[in-house]
Structure formats: C-alpha cells, structure tokens
Coordinates of C-alpha atoms in Angstrom, one line a residue:
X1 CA -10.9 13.5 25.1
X2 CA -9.7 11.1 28.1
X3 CA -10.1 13.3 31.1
X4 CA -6.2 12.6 32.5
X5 CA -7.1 12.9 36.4
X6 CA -8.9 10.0 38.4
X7 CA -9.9 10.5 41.4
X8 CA -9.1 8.8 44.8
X9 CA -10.3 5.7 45.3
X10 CA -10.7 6.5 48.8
X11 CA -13.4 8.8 47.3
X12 CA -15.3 6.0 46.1
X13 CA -18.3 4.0 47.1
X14 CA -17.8 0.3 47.3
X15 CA -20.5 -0.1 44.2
X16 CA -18.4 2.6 42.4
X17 CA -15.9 0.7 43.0
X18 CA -17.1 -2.5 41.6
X19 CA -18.6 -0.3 38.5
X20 CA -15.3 0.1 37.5
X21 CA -14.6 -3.3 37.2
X22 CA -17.2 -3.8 34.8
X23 CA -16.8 -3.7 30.9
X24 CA -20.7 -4.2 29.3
X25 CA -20.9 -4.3 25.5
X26 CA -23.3 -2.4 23.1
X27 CA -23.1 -1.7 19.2
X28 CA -20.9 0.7 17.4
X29 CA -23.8 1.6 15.0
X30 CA -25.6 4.7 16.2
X31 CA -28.9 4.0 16.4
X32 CA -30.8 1.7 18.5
X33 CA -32.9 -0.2 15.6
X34 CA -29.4 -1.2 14.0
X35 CA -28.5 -3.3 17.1
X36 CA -27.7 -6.9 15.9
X37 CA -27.5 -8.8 19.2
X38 CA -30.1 -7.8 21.3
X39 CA -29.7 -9.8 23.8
X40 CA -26.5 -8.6 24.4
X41 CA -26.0 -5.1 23.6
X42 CA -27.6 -2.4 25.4
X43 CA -29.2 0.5 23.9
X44 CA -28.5 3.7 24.0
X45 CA -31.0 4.7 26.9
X46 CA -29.0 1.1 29.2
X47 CA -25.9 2.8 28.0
X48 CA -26.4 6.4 29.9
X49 CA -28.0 4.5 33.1
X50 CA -24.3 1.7 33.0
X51 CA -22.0 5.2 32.6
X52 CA -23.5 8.2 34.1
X53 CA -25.7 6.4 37.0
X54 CA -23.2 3.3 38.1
X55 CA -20.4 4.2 36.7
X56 CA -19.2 1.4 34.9
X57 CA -15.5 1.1 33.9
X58 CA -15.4 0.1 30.6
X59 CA -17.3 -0.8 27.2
X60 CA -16.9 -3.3 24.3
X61 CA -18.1 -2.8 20.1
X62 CA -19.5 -4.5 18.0
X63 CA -20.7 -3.7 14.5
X64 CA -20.9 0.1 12.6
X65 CA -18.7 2.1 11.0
X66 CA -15.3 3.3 11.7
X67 CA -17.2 6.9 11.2
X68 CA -19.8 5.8 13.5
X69 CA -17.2 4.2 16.5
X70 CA -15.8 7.3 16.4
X71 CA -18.5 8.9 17.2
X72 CA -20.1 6.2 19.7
X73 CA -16.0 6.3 21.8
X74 CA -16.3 10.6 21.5
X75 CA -20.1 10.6 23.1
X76 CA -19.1 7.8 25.9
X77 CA -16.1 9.5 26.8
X78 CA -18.0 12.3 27.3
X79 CA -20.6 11.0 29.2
X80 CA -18.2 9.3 31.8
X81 CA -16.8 10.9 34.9
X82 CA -14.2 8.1 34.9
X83 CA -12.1 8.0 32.0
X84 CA -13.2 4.4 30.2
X85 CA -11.8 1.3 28.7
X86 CA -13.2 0.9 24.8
X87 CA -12.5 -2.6 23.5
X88 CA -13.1 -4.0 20.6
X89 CA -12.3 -8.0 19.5
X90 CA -10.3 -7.2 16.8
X91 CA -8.2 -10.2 16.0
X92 CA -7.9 -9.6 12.1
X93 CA -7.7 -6.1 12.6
X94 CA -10.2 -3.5 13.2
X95 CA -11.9 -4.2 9.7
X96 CA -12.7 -7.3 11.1
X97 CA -15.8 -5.7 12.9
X98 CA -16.2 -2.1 12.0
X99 CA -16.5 -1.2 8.2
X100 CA -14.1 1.3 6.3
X101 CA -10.9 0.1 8.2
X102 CA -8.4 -2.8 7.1
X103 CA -9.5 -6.5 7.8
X104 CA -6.5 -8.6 7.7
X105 CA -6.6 -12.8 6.9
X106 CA -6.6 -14.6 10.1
X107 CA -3.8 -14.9 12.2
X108 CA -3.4 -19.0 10.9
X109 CA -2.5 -17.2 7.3
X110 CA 0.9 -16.0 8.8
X111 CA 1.6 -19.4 10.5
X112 CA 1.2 -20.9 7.5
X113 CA 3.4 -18.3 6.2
X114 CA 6.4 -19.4 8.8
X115 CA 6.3 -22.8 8.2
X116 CA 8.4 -21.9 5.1
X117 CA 9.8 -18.3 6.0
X118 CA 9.4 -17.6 9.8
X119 CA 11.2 -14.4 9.7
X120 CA 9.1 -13.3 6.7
X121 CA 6.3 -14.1 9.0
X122 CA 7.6 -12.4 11.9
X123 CA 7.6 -9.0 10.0
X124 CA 4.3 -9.5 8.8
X125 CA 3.1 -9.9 12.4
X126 CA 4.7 -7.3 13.5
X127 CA 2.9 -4.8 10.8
X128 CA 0.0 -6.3 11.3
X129 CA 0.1 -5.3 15.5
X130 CA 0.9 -1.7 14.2
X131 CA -1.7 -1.2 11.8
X132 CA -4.2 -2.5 14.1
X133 CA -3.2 -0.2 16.7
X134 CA -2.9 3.0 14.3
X135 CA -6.2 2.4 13.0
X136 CA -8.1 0.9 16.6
X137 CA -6.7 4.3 18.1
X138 CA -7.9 6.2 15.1
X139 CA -11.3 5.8 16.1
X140 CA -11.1 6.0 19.6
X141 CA -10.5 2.3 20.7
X142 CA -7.8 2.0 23.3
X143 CA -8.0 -1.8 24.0
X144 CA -7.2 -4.0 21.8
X145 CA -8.7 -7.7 22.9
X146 CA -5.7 -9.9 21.1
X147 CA -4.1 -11.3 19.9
X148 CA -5.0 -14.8 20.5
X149 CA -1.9 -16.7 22.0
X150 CA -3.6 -20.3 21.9
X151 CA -1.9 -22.7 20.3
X152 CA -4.4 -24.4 17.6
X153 CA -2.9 -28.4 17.8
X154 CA -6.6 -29.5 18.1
X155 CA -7.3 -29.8 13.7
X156 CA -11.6 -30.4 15.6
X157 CA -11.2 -27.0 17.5
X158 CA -14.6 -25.0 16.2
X159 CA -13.9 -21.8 18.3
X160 CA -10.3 -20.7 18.2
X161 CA -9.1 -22.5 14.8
X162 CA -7.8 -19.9 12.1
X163 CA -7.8 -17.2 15.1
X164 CA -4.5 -18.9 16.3
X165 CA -0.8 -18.1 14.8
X166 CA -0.3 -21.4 14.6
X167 CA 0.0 -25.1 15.4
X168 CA 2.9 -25.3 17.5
X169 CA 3.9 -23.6 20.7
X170 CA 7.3 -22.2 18.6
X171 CA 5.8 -20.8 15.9
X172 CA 2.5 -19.1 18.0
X173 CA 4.9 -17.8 20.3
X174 CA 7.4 -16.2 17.9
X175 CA 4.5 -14.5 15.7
X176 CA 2.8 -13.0 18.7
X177 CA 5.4 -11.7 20.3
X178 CA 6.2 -9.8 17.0
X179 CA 2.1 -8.6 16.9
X180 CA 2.8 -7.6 20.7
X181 CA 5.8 -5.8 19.5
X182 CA 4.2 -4.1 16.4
X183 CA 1.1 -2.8 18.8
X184 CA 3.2 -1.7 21.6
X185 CA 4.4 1.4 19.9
X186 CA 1.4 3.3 20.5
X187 CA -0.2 3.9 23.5
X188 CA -2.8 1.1 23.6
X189 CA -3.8 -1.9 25.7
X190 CA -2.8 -5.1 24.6
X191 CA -4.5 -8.5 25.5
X192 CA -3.1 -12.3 25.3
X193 CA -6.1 -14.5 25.0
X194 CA -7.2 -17.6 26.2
X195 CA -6.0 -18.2 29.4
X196 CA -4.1 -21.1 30.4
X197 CA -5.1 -22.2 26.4
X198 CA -7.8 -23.0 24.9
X199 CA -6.4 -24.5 21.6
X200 CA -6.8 -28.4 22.1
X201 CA -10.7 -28.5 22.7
X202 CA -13.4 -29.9 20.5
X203 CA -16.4 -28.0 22.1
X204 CA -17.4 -24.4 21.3
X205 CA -17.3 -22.7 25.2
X206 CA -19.8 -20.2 23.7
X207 CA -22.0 -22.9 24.0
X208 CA -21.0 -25.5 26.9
X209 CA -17.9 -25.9 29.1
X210 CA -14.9 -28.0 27.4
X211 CA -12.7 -30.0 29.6
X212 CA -9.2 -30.5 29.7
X213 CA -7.5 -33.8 31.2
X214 CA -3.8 -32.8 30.3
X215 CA -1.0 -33.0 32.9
X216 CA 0.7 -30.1 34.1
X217 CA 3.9 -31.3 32.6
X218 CA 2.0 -30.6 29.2
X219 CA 0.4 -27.7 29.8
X220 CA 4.1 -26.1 30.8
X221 CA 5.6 -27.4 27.9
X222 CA 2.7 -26.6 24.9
X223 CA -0.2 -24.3 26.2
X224 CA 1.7 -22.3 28.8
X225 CA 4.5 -21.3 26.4
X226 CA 3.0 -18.5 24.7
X227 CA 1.4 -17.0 27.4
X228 CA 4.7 -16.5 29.5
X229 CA 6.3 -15.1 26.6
X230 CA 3.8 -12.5 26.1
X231 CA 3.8 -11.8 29.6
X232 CA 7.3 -11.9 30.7
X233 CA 9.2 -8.9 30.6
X234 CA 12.6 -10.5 29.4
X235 CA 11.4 -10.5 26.0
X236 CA 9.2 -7.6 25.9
X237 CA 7.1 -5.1 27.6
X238 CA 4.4 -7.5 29.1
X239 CA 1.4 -7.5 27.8
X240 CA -1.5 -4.9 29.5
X241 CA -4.0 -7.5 30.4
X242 CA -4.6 -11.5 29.9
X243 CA -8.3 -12.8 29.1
X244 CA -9.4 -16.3 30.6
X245 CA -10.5 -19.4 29.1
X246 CA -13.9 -20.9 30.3
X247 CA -12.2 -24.7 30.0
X248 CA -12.2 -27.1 32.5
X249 CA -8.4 -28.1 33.8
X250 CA -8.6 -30.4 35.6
X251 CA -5.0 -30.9 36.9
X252 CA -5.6 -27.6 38.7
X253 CA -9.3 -27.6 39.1
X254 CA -11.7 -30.5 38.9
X255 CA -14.6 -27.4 40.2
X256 CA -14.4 -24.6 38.7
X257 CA -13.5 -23.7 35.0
X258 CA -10.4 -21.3 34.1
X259 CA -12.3 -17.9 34.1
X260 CA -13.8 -18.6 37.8
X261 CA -10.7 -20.4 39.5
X262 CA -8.4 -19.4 42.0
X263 CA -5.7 -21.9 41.4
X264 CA -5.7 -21.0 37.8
X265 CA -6.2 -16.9 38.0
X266 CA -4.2 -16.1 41.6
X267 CA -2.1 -19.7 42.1
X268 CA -0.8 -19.9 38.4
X269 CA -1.1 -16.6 37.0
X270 CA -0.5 -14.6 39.4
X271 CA 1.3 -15.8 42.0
X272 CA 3.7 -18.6 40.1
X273 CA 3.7 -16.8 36.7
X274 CA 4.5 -13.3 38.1
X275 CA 1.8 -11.3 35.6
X276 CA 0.9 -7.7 37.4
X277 CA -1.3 -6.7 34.6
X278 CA -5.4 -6.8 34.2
X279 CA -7.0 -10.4 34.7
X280 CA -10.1 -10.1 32.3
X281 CA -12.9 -12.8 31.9
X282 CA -13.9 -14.2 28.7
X283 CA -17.7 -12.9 28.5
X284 CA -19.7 -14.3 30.9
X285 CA -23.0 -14.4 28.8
X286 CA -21.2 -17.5 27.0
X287 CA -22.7 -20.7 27.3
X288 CA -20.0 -22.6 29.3
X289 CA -20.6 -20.4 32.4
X290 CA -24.6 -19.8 31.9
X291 CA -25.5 -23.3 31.7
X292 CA -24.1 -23.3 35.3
X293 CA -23.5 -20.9 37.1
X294 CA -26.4 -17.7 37.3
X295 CA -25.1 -14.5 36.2
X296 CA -24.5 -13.1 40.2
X297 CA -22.9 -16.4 41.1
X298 CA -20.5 -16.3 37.9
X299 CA -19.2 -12.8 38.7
X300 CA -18.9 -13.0 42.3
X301 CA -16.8 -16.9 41.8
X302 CA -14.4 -14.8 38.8
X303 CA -13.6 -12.3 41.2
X304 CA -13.1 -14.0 44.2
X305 CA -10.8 -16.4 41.5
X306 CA -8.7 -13.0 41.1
X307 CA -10.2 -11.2 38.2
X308 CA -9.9 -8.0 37.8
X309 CA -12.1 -6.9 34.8
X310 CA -15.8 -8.7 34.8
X311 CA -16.4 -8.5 31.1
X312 CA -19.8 -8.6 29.5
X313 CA -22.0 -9.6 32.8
X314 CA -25.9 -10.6 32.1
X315 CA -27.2 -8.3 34.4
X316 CA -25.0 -5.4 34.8
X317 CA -26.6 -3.7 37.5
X318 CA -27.4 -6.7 39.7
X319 CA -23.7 -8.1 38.9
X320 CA -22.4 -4.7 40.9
X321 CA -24.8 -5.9 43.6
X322 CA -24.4 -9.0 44.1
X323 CA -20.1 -8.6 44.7
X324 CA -21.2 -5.4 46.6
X325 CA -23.4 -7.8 49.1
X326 CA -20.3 -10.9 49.1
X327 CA -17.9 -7.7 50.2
X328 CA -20.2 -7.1 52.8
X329 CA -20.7 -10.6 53.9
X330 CA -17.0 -11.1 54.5
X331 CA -16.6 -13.5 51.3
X332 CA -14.8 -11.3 49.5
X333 CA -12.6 -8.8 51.1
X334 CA -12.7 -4.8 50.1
X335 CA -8.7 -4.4 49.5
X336 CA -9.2 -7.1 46.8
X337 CA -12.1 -4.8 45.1
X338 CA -9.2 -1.6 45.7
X339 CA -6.3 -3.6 43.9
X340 CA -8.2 -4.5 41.2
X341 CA -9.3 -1.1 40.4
X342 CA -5.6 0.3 41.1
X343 CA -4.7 -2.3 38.1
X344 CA -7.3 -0.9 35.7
X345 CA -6.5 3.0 36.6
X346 CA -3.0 2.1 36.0
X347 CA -4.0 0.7 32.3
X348 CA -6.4 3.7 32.2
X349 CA -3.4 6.2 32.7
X350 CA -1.3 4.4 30.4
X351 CA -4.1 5.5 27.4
X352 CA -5.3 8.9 28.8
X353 CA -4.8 11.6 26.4
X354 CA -6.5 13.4 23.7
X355 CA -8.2 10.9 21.2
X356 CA -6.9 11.6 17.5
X357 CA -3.4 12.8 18.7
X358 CA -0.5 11.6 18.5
X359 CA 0.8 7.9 17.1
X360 CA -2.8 7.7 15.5
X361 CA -2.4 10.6 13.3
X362 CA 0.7 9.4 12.0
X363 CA 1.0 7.4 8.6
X364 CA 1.6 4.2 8.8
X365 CA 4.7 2.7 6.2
X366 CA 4.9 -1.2 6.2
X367 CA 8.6 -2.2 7.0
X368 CA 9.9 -3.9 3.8
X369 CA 9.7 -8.0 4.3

C-alpha cells in the first residue's frame, strides 16, 4: 500500500532531495541469479541500500512474472519511506515484459489498421490504453512508460520502427490520443515518448548518438505534432510525464543532444510548449550519452537542461553526488532541485492509494468496434 502522506520538502536534505529524482531499474524476477542484465539491474542487496539508505524516488522492471512483479512492487513499497514511482516499458502492453499478462501486436499493427478504417483503429487504441492500465495497476505498476508518439517516416529506423502508431503525423496523433484516453481512466501515470521525435533516424541511440539536420519549420509540422496533442489540454487531460530523445537537433542545438539540452527541455518544452508535467530522460546507460558524456557529467547536463526525472543513472549513488556538489557550486540552483521534486510528488499523489483497489479490480469489457 502507497503510504498517502509525503513529507515536507523543507524536511529534506539536498541529497534526499535529489534521490527522489532518481528512477534506477532492477528485475521483476525474485531472485538475484535470474537477473538478465547485469550490468544494469541491481540486486536485491543495491536495491535496499538505493531505497532505504538514499532514498531514491522511483524504480523500473524488467523480466518475471506478473505473480512475481507483484510481489517485487508490494516489498519495495514497503521498504520506502517515500511513496515510489514503479515503471515499466510496456509499449505492447504489460505481456510485453512480464509473463501471464496480455502482450498486444505493436503499436504499427493499428496504424496499419487505420490506413483503411481509422475509427476502427481508434477504438482499438483506445482498449488497448485500458487494458494496459487495468492489468499494469494489477500488479502494482503505476507508470506506464508509453506510448511511443514518434512518428516512424524513416522505413531504415532500427530503434523505434513497429513501436510507432504509424507513418504519418495524422494518423500517430489520432491513435495515441485514443491509447492516452483509454489509460487515463484509472489512476496511472502516462508517458509520451521520444522527445522532440525520434522517428526519422537511421542509428540505434542505444548505441551512438543520431543527428537530426531538419528545420524547425519541419519539426513543427511532422515530429512536433503528436507530442502537443498528447500534451495539450484542449484535447485531453495532458499526459503525466514526457521522456526525451537522445538525438542530435541541430536547429536548436548543435552541443548537446535532446535528453541534456536546455533549448530543447526548458526553451521548447517547457517554456514555448506549455507542458507542467514530469520531464523524464531516456536511460542514460544508453550508448548515445556514454560514449560521451561520463555518467556524473550526463546527469548533472540533463538536469541543468530541465529534467526532472534522471532515469536509469550508471552510478546511482555518485549520480546524487555529483548534482548535490553542482548545487553547491552555484551551477545549478536548489529551487530547481525543489520544483522538480514538487512535480514528481504531484504525479506521486495522483497514484497513492491502496495497490489492488479500485479500477484494477474491475473487469475489463472491450467496447464493441
């Protein structure tokens, strides 16, 4: 059960502050020899030092059982003083990464799907957000990490491919504001993902940094078009929390890629495109940041670009550190640290409650097409 009081942040350290930006991933199998990434995941032992000792604000799963999830979100919960964050990349629904639930085709099926019938499509996405919520929420998950809003007009993209709606800006938009619709029934975070768009690139940015030569007047009209759908509030509720794209743009920065630039985060969206939500970093242990930035450097640029949420750091502990020390420096100023945490604790209310009550105990019909 979500404790449903948080503290004062004026009752916080500045490193328990910066803990709660932090969201470090481990396994959803339940014992330490079934870890599959290594490298990435940290056992259980890392797991009580990140949430009892520093406090960390969040956690990601991958792998197990919905059975053992359950489980893993229930004795995490527990452990935490801080209500957490669980997240889970779930873009074909939770199935997709923890056996026993529904896995869903990829998101491209139902773009196919509207090329003929859009509305047929439409309802589809929409039952598709619902169950993915019912059943993430079922098992103690209360952040969903999609859907993906790139739009896939790049037939050479190797990372985001079938994971888009579609191929055009019309139809991506229209299915995932219907996904966005279907999940936002239940009380659950919802993410748009890959910030400013990440859907006309050729390289893998789990392995190096892509770059981007388009104009803004293109970006505005293609990549940007799903993105201020899903976060404007004219069509519906805006979505919780956006994630970043490590790309290169150069039209609004010829430095620093998506995930660790202030024109792009703050100046675009932020500032021009009005989002108040969670600004979330792709994982930094992906290629396109290590291969040149270290992991302290990486985490200190993202938030000084205006993230809010640091998600999968290399080194947890010396991550917390090393934006503790640029606080203390003068690079990067406390009340920025504050705001950011008074963004997540607002997302954090929004799921507080007793896991396994309420919409997630009730069945789920499909609408009739």
């Amino acid at each position: 059960m979500l404790k449903p009081i948080l503290p004062n942040l004026d009752g916080l350290s500045l490193s328990q502050l910066v803990a709660q930006t932090i969201v470090v991933r481990t396994t959803g199998h339940l014992f330490d020899h079934e870890i599959e990434y290594p490298v990435w995941e940290a056992t259980q032992t890392q797991m009580e030092h990140y949430i009892e000792k520093l406090g960390v604000g969040g956690v990601i799963l991958l792998g197990g059982s919905g059975a053992e999830v359950a489980l893993r979100c229930q004795s995490f919960q527990a452990m935490a003083e801080i209500p957490l964050i669980i997240a889970a990349d779930i873009e074909e629904g939770v199935g997709q990464r923890f056996s026993g639930a529904t896995w869903f085709p990829p998101p491209m099926a139902l773009g196919e799907i509207a090329r003929t019938d859009v509305e047929l499509a439409k309802c589809y996405a929409r039952q598709f957000g619902q169950h993915t919520a019912n059943e993430a929420m079922a098992i103690g998950l209360n952040w969903i990490l999609a859907p993906v809003v790139d739009v896939n007009n790049n037939p050479a993209n190797p990372v985001i491919n079938v994971r888009a709606f579609g191929t055009t800006p019309q139809i991506v938009t229209q299915l995932t504001q219907a996904f966005i619709q279907g999940a936002q029934g239940y009380p659950i975070l919802i993410t748009a993902k890959h910030f400013p768009g990440h859907g006309d690139t050729s390289i893998d940015s789990h392995l190096s940094l892509p770059v981007l030569d388009h104009d803004l007047d293109r970006l505005d009209r293609l990549e940007l078009a799903p993105f201020k759908a899903a976060i404007s509030p004219e069509t519906v509720k805006p979505v919780d929390s956006v994630t970043t794209a490590h790309i290169c743009l150069t039209a609004l920065d010829q430095r620093h890629p998506a995930t660790l630039s202030k024109p792009i985060l703050t100046g675009l969206l932020r500032q021009e495109l009005g989002f108040e939500g969670l600004i979330v970093t792709d994982a930094l242990v992906m290629g396109a940041i290590t291969k040149t930035y270290g992991p302290y450097e990486a985490a200190v640029l993202a938030v000084e670009a205006g993230a809010d949420v640091i998600l999968m750091p290399a080194d947890v502990e010396g991550c917390i550190q090393a934006i503790c020390e640029a606080v203390r420096i003068g690079r990067l100023d406390k009340h920025q640290i504050q705001s950011a945490v008074e963004r997540i604790w607002r997302a954090k209310h929004k799921v507080s409650g007793p896991i396994g009550v309420g919409p997630a105990c009730h069945s789920w019909e499909p609408a009739e097409p």
